[in-house]
Amino acid sequence: MTVIYRDMDQAAIDRGYNARATVDDVDALLLEYTSRSAKARDTLHCLEDVAYGGHPDEVIDIFPAGPNAPIFIFIHGGYWRALSQKDSASMAPGLVAKGISLVTVNYSLAPSASLDTIVHQCRLALSWVWENAASFGGDRDAIYVGGSSAGGHLTGMLVASGWHSDFGLPERAIKGAVSLSGLYELEPIRLSHINEWMKLDLAGVRRNSPQGHLPKAGCPIVISYGETETAEFKRQSIDYAKAWTLEGGACNLFEATGRNHFDIIFDLDNPETRLGRAVLDLVGF
């Protein structure tokens, strides 16, 4: 066996980052993303395709929850190459009912867009929300961010240090974060089949790994993953949570019992679940 990363050979790395193989019918779950999100747009007040930048992909959907509402920005997964903000609003009904505005972020997809571009777009979206929160009744001093899988990685890049001044943002613009099944150290991604579309080199790994850009005493963060995730997805979350805590940030780390890599997001707005309760506690509800 040729060891490539930690104690893994090529086959083990590819298995460790093959999230689809951990569920029986991923397509059915992705269709549920779409149907739940469409129902949310049909039943709630939604400002659709609001531009946060100049590129056609740089749009957000906004679900306002009333005057001075805290804002939860959600970034979708899809291994940086699939899905959109239109598939990412399943949590809108529960959050809006609790008085939390939801913003779902669209970004350009790999391989047409580089990870540097995608990270830039998510930061630009956050900057737009901070500057324009009052236009939809949101409280820019109560912004929270979250995401799942690739969106968990992008959440990590939003709470990372050292970029805010380039976007005119205060260092503490984000008051809390929720990262689900995230990817925080990208070297194994560079070494896996995922790099067929991500095209990461060593420099790109260093620029875009949240584990290497931890803030000092960062905002409170909830980190979770599904019970049936691969050992590598679980390890990534555990290692990131340890590092976050060592830098002085508060972290609530737990495994979502009975959930997998794809359906964990359905707990986000359900206060009867551990994750749903953690989100409300984070926001202060």
Coordinates of C-alpha atoms in Angstrom, one line a residue:
M1 CA 0.0 0.0 0.0
T2 CA 1.3 3.4 -0.9
V3 CA 0.4 5.9 1.8
I4 CA -0.6 9.3 0.4
Y5 CA -2.2 11.1 3.3
R6 CA -2.1 10.2 7.0
D7 CA -2.5 6.4 6.9
M8 CA -4.5 6.3 3.7
D9 CA -3.7 5.2 0.2
Q10 CA -5.5 6.6 -2.9
A11 CA -8.5 4.3 -2.6
A12 CA -9.0 5.1 1.1
I13 CA -8.8 8.9 0.4
D14 CA -11.4 8.7 -2.3
R15 CA -13.7 6.6 -0.1
G16 CA -13.3 9.0 2.8
Y17 CA -14.5 11.9 0.7
N18 CA -17.3 10.2 -1.2
A19 CA -20.3 11.5 0.7
R20 CA -22.7 10.1 -1.9
A21 CA -21.7 6.6 -1.0
T22 CA -22.9 7.0 2.5
V23 CA -26.6 7.2 1.6
D24 CA -28.9 4.9 -0.4
D25 CA -30.6 7.5 -2.6
V26 CA -28.9 10.9 -2.7
D27 CA -31.0 12.0 -5.7
A28 CA -34.2 11.7 -3.6
L29 CA -32.6 13.9 -0.8
L30 CA -31.5 16.5 -3.3
L31 CA -35.0 16.6 -4.8
E32 CA -36.3 17.2 -1.2
Y33 CA -34.0 20.1 -0.9
T34 CA -35.6 21.6 -4.1
S35 CA -39.2 20.8 -3.1
R36 CA -38.9 22.1 0.4
S37 CA -37.2 25.3 -0.8
A38 CA -39.8 25.9 -3.5
K39 CA -42.6 25.5 -0.9
A40 CA -40.8 28.0 1.3
R41 CA -40.7 30.6 -1.5
D42 CA -44.4 29.9 -2.3
T43 CA -45.6 30.3 1.2
L44 CA -43.3 33.0 2.7
H45 CA -42.4 36.5 1.6
C46 CA -39.3 36.1 -0.4
L47 CA -37.1 38.6 -2.2
E48 CA -35.7 36.5 -5.0
D49 CA -32.4 36.9 -7.0
V50 CA -31.2 40.1 -5.3
A51 CA -27.8 41.0 -6.7
Y52 CA -24.9 41.3 -4.3
G53 CA -22.4 41.7 -7.1
G54 CA -22.0 42.2 -10.8
H55 CA -21.8 38.6 -12.1
P56 CA -25.1 36.9 -13.0
D57 CA -24.4 34.1 -10.4
E58 CA -23.9 36.7 -7.6
V59 CA -27.5 36.7 -6.2
I60 CA -29.2 35.9 -2.9
D61 CA -32.8 35.1 -1.9
I62 CA -34.0 36.8 1.2
F63 CA -36.8 35.7 3.6
P64 CA -37.5 38.7 5.8
A65 CA -38.8 38.0 9.4
G66 CA -39.8 41.5 10.4
P67 CA -38.2 44.7 11.8
N68 CA -34.7 44.4 13.4
A69 CA -34.7 40.6 12.9
P70 CA -31.4 38.7 13.3
I71 CA -30.1 37.3 10.0
F72 CA -29.0 33.8 9.2
I73 CA -27.0 33.5 6.0
F74 CA -27.0 30.0 4.6
I75 CA -24.4 28.7 2.1
H76 CA -25.3 25.5 0.2
G77 CA -23.1 22.5 -0.4
G78 CA -22.7 20.4 -3.5
Y79 CA -18.9 19.9 -3.5
W80 CA -18.6 23.5 -4.9
R81 CA -20.0 22.2 -8.3
A82 CA -23.7 21.7 -7.8
L83 CA -26.9 23.2 -6.3
S84 CA -27.9 26.8 -5.8
Q85 CA -29.6 29.1 -3.4
K86 CA -32.9 27.8 -4.9
D87 CA -32.2 24.4 -3.3
S88 CA -31.2 25.9 0.1
A89 CA -34.2 27.3 1.8
S90 CA -35.7 24.2 3.6
M91 CA -35.0 25.9 6.9
A92 CA -36.8 29.1 6.0
P93 CA -40.3 28.3 7.5
G94 CA -39.0 27.5 11.0
L95 CA -36.4 30.3 11.2
V96 CA -38.8 33.0 9.9
A97 CA -41.5 31.7 12.4
K98 CA -39.0 32.3 15.2
G99 CA -38.3 35.8 14.0
I100 CA -35.0 35.1 12.1
S101 CA -34.5 36.3 8.6
L102 CA -32.9 33.9 6.2
V103 CA -30.6 34.7 3.3
T104 CA -29.5 32.0 0.9
V105 CA -26.4 32.6 -1.1
N106 CA -25.7 31.6 -4.7
Y107 CA -22.2 31.4 -6.1
S108 CA -20.5 30.3 -9.3
L109 CA -19.7 26.6 -9.5
A110 CA -16.5 24.7 -10.2
P111 CA -14.9 23.8 -12.5
S112 CA -15.9 27.1 -14.3
A113 CA -15.1 29.0 -11.2
S114 CA -12.0 28.6 -9.0
L115 CA -12.3 28.1 -5.2
D116 CA -10.7 31.5 -4.8
T117 CA -13.6 33.0 -6.8
I118 CA -16.2 31.1 -4.8
V119 CA -14.7 32.3 -1.5
H120 CA -14.6 35.8 -2.8
Q121 CA -18.2 35.7 -3.8
C122 CA -19.4 34.4 -0.4
R123 CA -17.5 37.2 1.3
L124 CA -19.0 39.7 -1.1
A125 CA -22.5 38.4 -0.2
L126 CA -21.8 38.8 3.5
S127 CA -20.6 42.3 2.9
W128 CA -23.7 43.2 0.9
V129 CA -26.0 41.8 3.7
W130 CA -24.1 43.8 6.3
E131 CA -24.4 47.0 4.3
N132 CA -28.0 46.5 3.2
A133 CA -29.6 44.7 6.1
A134 CA -31.9 47.6 6.9
S135 CA -33.4 47.4 3.4
F136 CA -35.2 44.1 4.3
G137 CA -35.6 44.8 8.0
G138 CA -32.6 42.9 9.2
D139 CA -30.2 43.8 12.0
R140 CA -26.7 44.0 10.7
D141 CA -25.4 43.7 14.3
A142 CA -26.9 40.2 14.5
I143 CA -25.6 38.4 11.5
Y144 CA -25.0 34.6 11.7
V145 CA -23.7 32.4 9.0
G146 CA -24.0 28.7 8.2
G147 CA -23.6 26.0 5.6
S148 CA -23.3 22.3 4.9
S149 CA -20.5 20.3 3.3
A150 CA -18.9 22.7 0.8
G151 CA -21.0 25.3 2.5
G152 CA -19.5 24.3 5.8
H153 CA -16.1 25.0 4.3
L154 CA -17.2 28.4 3.0
T155 CA -18.6 29.2 6.4
G156 CA -15.2 28.5 7.7
M157 CA -13.7 30.9 5.2
L158 CA -16.2 33.6 6.3
V159 CA -15.2 33.3 10.0
A160 CA -11.6 33.1 9.1
S161 CA -9.2 36.0 9.9
G162 CA -7.4 38.5 7.8
W163 CA -9.8 39.4 5.0
H164 CA -12.4 41.8 6.4
S165 CA -10.7 45.1 5.6
D166 CA -10.7 44.4 1.9
F167 CA -14.5 44.2 2.0
G168 CA -15.1 47.1 4.3
L169 CA -16.3 44.8 7.1
P170 CA -15.6 44.9 10.8
E171 CA -13.7 41.9 12.1
R172 CA -16.7 41.0 14.3
A173 CA -19.4 41.3 11.7
I174 CA -20.4 37.7 12.2
K175 CA -21.8 37.0 15.6
G176 CA -22.0 33.2 15.4
A177 CA -21.7 30.3 12.9
V178 CA -23.1 26.9 12.2
S179 CA -20.9 24.5 10.1
L180 CA -22.3 21.1 9.1
S181 CA -20.2 18.3 7.7
G182 CA -17.6 20.8 6.6
L183 CA -14.1 20.6 5.0
Y184 CA -11.6 22.6 6.9
E185 CA -8.2 21.2 5.7
L186 CA -8.1 20.9 1.9
E187 CA -5.0 18.9 1.3
P188 CA -6.8 15.6 1.2
I189 CA -9.3 17.2 -1.2
R190 CA -6.3 18.0 -3.5
L191 CA -5.2 14.4 -3.3
S192 CA -8.7 12.9 -3.9
H193 CA -10.9 12.5 -6.9
I194 CA -12.6 15.8 -6.0
N195 CA -9.6 17.6 -7.4
E196 CA -10.7 16.5 -10.9
W197 CA -13.0 19.5 -10.8
M198 CA -11.5 21.7 -8.1
K199 CA -8.0 21.9 -9.6
L200 CA -6.4 22.9 -6.3
D201 CA -2.6 23.3 -6.0
L202 CA -0.6 23.6 -2.8
A203 CA -0.9 27.3 -2.7
G204 CA -4.7 27.1 -3.2
V205 CA -5.0 24.6 -0.4
R206 CA -3.1 27.0 1.9
R207 CA -5.2 30.0 0.9
N208 CA -8.5 28.3 1.2
S209 CA -8.2 25.9 4.2
P210 CA -10.1 27.4 7.2
Q211 CA -7.9 25.3 9.6
G212 CA -5.0 27.6 8.6
H213 CA -6.8 30.9 9.1
L214 CA -8.3 30.6 12.5
P215 CA -9.2 33.9 14.3
K216 CA -8.2 34.6 17.8
A217 CA -11.2 34.2 20.1
G218 CA -13.5 33.8 17.2
C219 CA -17.3 34.0 17.4
P220 CA -19.3 31.1 19.0
I221 CA -19.6 28.3 16.5
V222 CA -21.8 25.1 16.2
I223 CA -20.0 22.3 14.5
S224 CA -21.9 19.1 13.7
Y225 CA -22.0 16.1 11.3
G226 CA -24.3 13.2 10.6
E227 CA -24.0 9.9 12.4
T228 CA -23.4 8.0 9.1
E229 CA -20.6 10.3 7.8
T230 CA -17.3 8.8 6.8
A231 CA -14.5 8.8 9.3
E232 CA -12.7 11.5 7.4
F233 CA -15.7 13.9 7.5
K234 CA -16.0 13.3 11.2
R235 CA -12.3 13.8 11.8
Q236 CA -12.3 17.1 9.9
S237 CA -15.0 18.5 12.1
I238 CA -13.4 17.2 15.3
D239 CA -10.0 18.6 14.4
Y240 CA -11.4 22.0 13.4
A241 CA -13.4 22.2 16.6
K242 CA -10.3 21.4 18.7
A243 CA -8.3 24.1 16.9
W244 CA -11.1 26.7 17.3
T245 CA -11.3 26.1 21.0
L246 CA -7.5 26.3 21.4
E247 CA -7.6 29.7 19.8
G248 CA -10.1 30.8 22.4
G249 CA -13.4 30.5 20.6
A250 CA -16.5 28.9 22.0
C251 CA -17.5 25.7 20.2
N252 CA -20.5 23.4 20.4
L253 CA -19.4 20.1 18.7
F254 CA -21.7 17.1 18.4
E255 CA -22.8 14.3 16.1
A256 CA -26.4 14.5 14.8
T257 CA -27.8 11.2 15.8
G258 CA -29.8 9.5 13.0
R259 CA -28.8 12.0 10.4
N260 CA -26.5 11.6 7.3
H261 CA -24.4 14.0 5.3
F262 CA -27.4 15.2 3.3
D263 CA -30.4 15.3 5.6
I264 CA -28.7 16.9 8.6
I265 CA -29.8 20.3 7.3
F266 CA -33.5 19.4 7.9
D267 CA -32.8 19.8 11.6
L268 CA -31.7 23.4 11.3
D269 CA -35.1 24.9 12.0
N270 CA -36.5 22.2 14.2
P271 CA -36.1 23.1 17.9
E272 CA -37.0 19.5 18.8
T273 CA -33.6 18.4 17.5
R274 CA -30.2 19.0 19.1
L275 CA -29.1 21.0 16.1
G276 CA -32.2 23.1 15.9
R277 CA -32.0 24.0 19.6
A278 CA -28.3 24.8 19.2
V279 CA -29.1 27.3 16.4
L280 CA -31.7 29.1 18.5
D281 CA -29.4 29.1 21.5
L282 CA -26.7 30.6 19.3
V283 CA -29.0 33.4 18.1
G284 CA -30.2 34.0 21.6
F285 CA -33.8 32.8 21.2

